[in-house]
Amino acid sequence: MRDGPGWAAVCPLDVLVPGRGVAVLLPSGTQAAVFRDRAGHVHVIGNRDPFTGAYVLSRGLIGSAGGMPFVSSPLLKHRFDLRTGRCLDDPATSVPVFRSRTR
């Protein structure tokens, strides 16, 4: 995934179970949540839930609404678009999105 000016390897692809998230600590000190959806696409967003301040988004449930992949926070159930980071339940709130690639 992209962390600052360079790419950072975060985990082997086979560790990512479709439908489940993994929390990773980046070289910059930031936490990210990495998801592999059931179609095999990898999504990376910030792991911090902006509503509670807890680093828990990697433990959320992923789903889709109208073809849009999202993760639902395990605490207050706010849904975040995995492509844009925008909160579907409060459009004024979002989480960071990181570019990713697989090898």
PDB file of C-alpha atoms in Angstrom:
ATOM      1  CA  MET A   1       0.000   0.000   0.000  1.00  0.00           C
ATOM      2  CA  ARG A   2       1.038   3.602  -0.440  1.00  0.00           C
ATOM      3  CA  ASP A   3       2.383   5.231   2.751  1.00  0.00           C
ATOM      4  CA  GLY A   4       3.712   8.715   2.127  1.00  0.00           C
ATOM      5  CA  PRO A   5       6.076   8.919  -0.850  1.00  0.00           C
ATOM      6  CA  GLY A   6       6.676   5.165  -1.146  1.00  0.00           C
ATOM      7  CA  TRP A   7       5.013   1.780  -1.050  1.00  0.00           C
ATOM      8  CA  ALA A   8       4.918  -0.365   2.093  1.00  0.00           C
ATOM      9  CA  ALA A   9       4.386  -4.116   2.123  1.00  0.00           C
ATOM     10  CA  VAL A  10       1.801  -4.880   4.801  1.00  0.00           C
ATOM     11  CA  CYS A  11       0.938  -8.588   4.568  1.00  0.00           C
ATOM     12  CA  PRO A  12       0.825 -11.531   2.183  1.00  0.00           C
ATOM     13  CA  LEU A  13      -2.343 -11.581   0.060  1.00  0.00           C
ATOM     14  CA  ASP A  14      -3.281 -15.071   1.272  1.00  0.00           C
ATOM     15  CA  VAL A  15      -3.543 -13.740   4.856  1.00  0.00           C
ATOM     16  CA  LEU A  16      -6.514 -11.603   3.808  1.00  0.00           C
ATOM     17  CA  VAL A  17      -9.660 -13.670   4.263  1.00  0.00           C
ATOM     18  CA  PRO A  18     -12.456 -12.385   2.012  1.00  0.00           C
ATOM     19  CA  GLY A  19     -14.998 -10.502   4.101  1.00  0.00           C
ATOM     20  CA  ARG A  20     -12.651  -9.931   7.059  1.00  0.00           C
ATOM     21  CA  GLY A  21     -10.235  -7.108   7.898  1.00  0.00           C
ATOM     22  CA  VAL A  22      -6.656  -6.949   9.141  1.00  0.00           C
ATOM     23  CA  ALA A  23      -5.140  -4.071  11.117  1.00  0.00           C
ATOM     24  CA  VAL A  24      -1.630  -2.996  10.106  1.00  0.00           C
ATOM     25  CA  LEU A  25       0.827  -0.493  11.544  1.00  0.00           C
ATOM     26  CA  LEU A  26       2.480   1.550   8.797  1.00  0.00           C
ATOM     27  CA  PRO A  27       6.074   2.855   8.829  1.00  0.00           C
ATOM     28  CA  SER A  28       4.637   6.362   9.337  1.00  0.00           C
ATOM     29  CA  GLY A  29       3.034   5.193  12.616  1.00  0.00           C
ATOM     30  CA  THR A  30      -0.494   5.312  11.206  1.00  0.00           C
ATOM     31  CA  GLN A  31      -2.855   2.359  11.567  1.00  0.00           C
ATOM     32  CA  ALA A  32      -4.717   1.080   8.529  1.00  0.00           C
ATOM     33  CA  ALA A  33      -7.463  -1.481   8.000  1.00  0.00           C
ATOM     34  CA  VAL A  34      -6.930  -3.806   5.030  1.00  0.00           C
ATOM     35  CA  PHE A  35      -9.874  -5.680   3.528  1.00  0.00           C
ATOM     36  CA  ARG A  36     -10.281  -8.192   0.729  1.00  0.00           C
ATOM     37  CA  ASP A  37     -13.841  -8.303  -0.518  1.00  0.00           C
ATOM     38  CA  ARG A  38     -15.533 -11.425  -1.843  1.00  0.00           C
ATOM     39  CA  ALA A  39     -14.702 -10.366  -5.425  1.00  0.00           C
ATOM     40  CA  GLY A  40     -10.986 -10.378  -4.489  1.00  0.00           C
ATOM     41  CA  HIS A  41     -10.470  -6.602  -4.486  1.00  0.00           C
ATOM     42  CA  VAL A  42      -8.204  -5.170  -1.782  1.00  0.00           C
ATOM     43  CA  HIS A  43      -9.264  -1.960   0.023  1.00  0.00           C
ATOM     44  CA  VAL A  44      -7.237   0.004   2.574  1.00  0.00           C
ATOM     45  CA  ILE A  45      -8.668   2.707   4.836  1.00  0.00           C
ATOM     46  CA  GLY A  46      -7.667   4.305   8.120  1.00  0.00           C
ATOM     47  CA  ASN A  47      -8.366   2.032  11.080  1.00  0.00           C
ATOM     48  CA  ARG A  48      -9.576   4.804  13.426  1.00  0.00           C
ATOM     49  CA  ASP A  49     -13.334   5.206  13.835  1.00  0.00           C
ATOM     50  CA  PRO A  50     -13.819   9.006  13.733  1.00  0.00           C
ATOM     51  CA  PHE A  51     -16.936   8.830  15.909  1.00  0.00           C
ATOM     52  CA  THR A  52     -15.343   7.028  18.871  1.00  0.00           C
ATOM     53  CA  GLY A  53     -11.600   7.516  18.337  1.00  0.00           C
ATOM     54  CA  ALA A  54     -11.075   3.755  18.695  1.00  0.00           C
ATOM     55  CA  TYR A  55      -8.877   1.866  16.225  1.00  0.00           C
ATOM     56  CA  VAL A  56     -11.458  -0.785  15.328  1.00  0.00           C
ATOM     57  CA  LEU A  57     -12.559  -0.475  11.695  1.00  0.00           C
ATOM     58  CA  SER A  58     -10.513  -3.562  10.754  1.00  0.00           C
ATOM     59  CA  ARG A  59     -12.929  -5.559  12.950  1.00  0.00           C
ATOM     60  CA  GLY A  60     -16.005  -4.277  11.140  1.00  0.00           C
ATOM     61  CA  LEU A  61     -18.288  -6.217   8.842  1.00  0.00           C
ATOM     62  CA  ILE A  62     -18.007  -5.565   5.134  1.00  0.00           C
ATOM     63  CA  GLY A  63     -20.948  -5.469   2.792  1.00  0.00           C
ATOM     64  CA  SER A  64     -22.236  -3.584  -0.224  1.00  0.00           C
ATOM     65  CA  ALA A  65     -25.043  -1.182  -0.954  1.00  0.00           C
ATOM     66  CA  GLY A  66     -25.915  -0.589  -4.589  1.00  0.00           C
ATOM     67  CA  GLY A  67     -22.603  -2.130  -5.643  1.00  0.00           C
ATOM     68  CA  MET A  68     -20.643   0.126  -3.266  1.00  0.00           C
ATOM     69  CA  PRO A  69     -18.375  -1.815  -0.868  1.00  0.00           C
ATOM     70  CA  PHE A  70     -18.456  -0.589   2.725  1.00  0.00           C
ATOM     71  CA  VAL A  71     -17.307  -1.533   6.210  1.00  0.00           C
ATOM     72  CA  SER A  72     -19.605  -1.101   9.178  1.00  0.00           C
ATOM     73  CA  SER A  73     -17.864   0.012  12.373  1.00  0.00           C
ATOM     74  CA  PRO A  74     -18.204  -2.628  15.105  1.00  0.00           C
ATOM     75  CA  LEU A  75     -18.995   0.030  17.720  1.00  0.00           C
ATOM     76  CA  LEU A  76     -21.664   2.435  16.462  1.00  0.00           C
ATOM     77  CA  LYS A  77     -22.354   0.703  13.124  1.00  0.00           C
ATOM     78  CA  HIS A  78     -21.528   3.707  10.916  1.00  0.00           C
ATOM     79  CA  ARG A  79     -20.802   2.538   7.367  1.00  0.00           C
ATOM     80  CA  PHE A  80     -17.724   3.750   5.461  1.00  0.00           C
ATOM     81  CA  ASP A  81     -17.316   3.469   1.691  1.00  0.00           C
ATOM     82  CA  LEU A  82     -14.177   1.387   1.119  1.00  0.00           C
ATOM     83  CA  ARG A  83     -13.393   3.267  -2.123  1.00  0.00           C
ATOM     84  CA  THR A  84     -13.731   6.855  -0.897  1.00  0.00           C
ATOM     85  CA  GLY A  85     -13.684   6.643   2.921  1.00  0.00           C
ATOM     86  CA  ARG A  86     -16.903   8.696   3.102  1.00  0.00           C
ATOM     87  CA  CYS A  87     -19.320   7.807   5.883  1.00  0.00           C
ATOM     88  CA  LEU A  88     -22.609   6.709   4.322  1.00  0.00           C
ATOM     89  CA  ASP A  89     -24.509   7.667   7.468  1.00  0.00           C
ATOM     90  CA  ASP A  90     -22.901  11.110   7.953  1.00  0.00           C
ATOM     91  CA  PRO A  91     -21.497  12.491   4.652  1.00  0.00           C
ATOM     92  CA  ALA A  92     -19.584  15.228   6.506  1.00  0.00           C
ATOM     93  CA  THR A  93     -17.334  12.541   8.057  1.00  0.00           C
ATOM     94  CA  SER A  94     -14.757  10.332   6.381  1.00  0.00           C
ATOM     95  CA  VAL A  95     -11.687   8.185   6.998  1.00  0.00           C
ATOM     96  CA  PRO A  96      -8.444   8.224   4.986  1.00  0.00           C
ATOM     97  CA  VAL A  97      -8.148   5.924   1.980  1.00  0.00           C
ATOM     98  CA  PHE A  98      -4.797   4.478   0.920  1.00  0.00           C
ATOM     99  CA  ARG A  99      -3.794   3.320  -2.546  1.00  0.00           C
ATOM    100  CA  SER A 100      -2.986  -0.368  -2.712  1.00  0.00           C
ATOM    101  CA  ARG A 101      -1.540  -2.886  -5.106  1.00  0.00           C
ATOM    102  CA  THR A 102      -0.939  -6.611  -5.001  1.00  0.00           C
ATOM    103  CA  ARG A 103       1.966  -8.640  -6.262  1.00  0.00           C
TER     104      ARG A 103
END
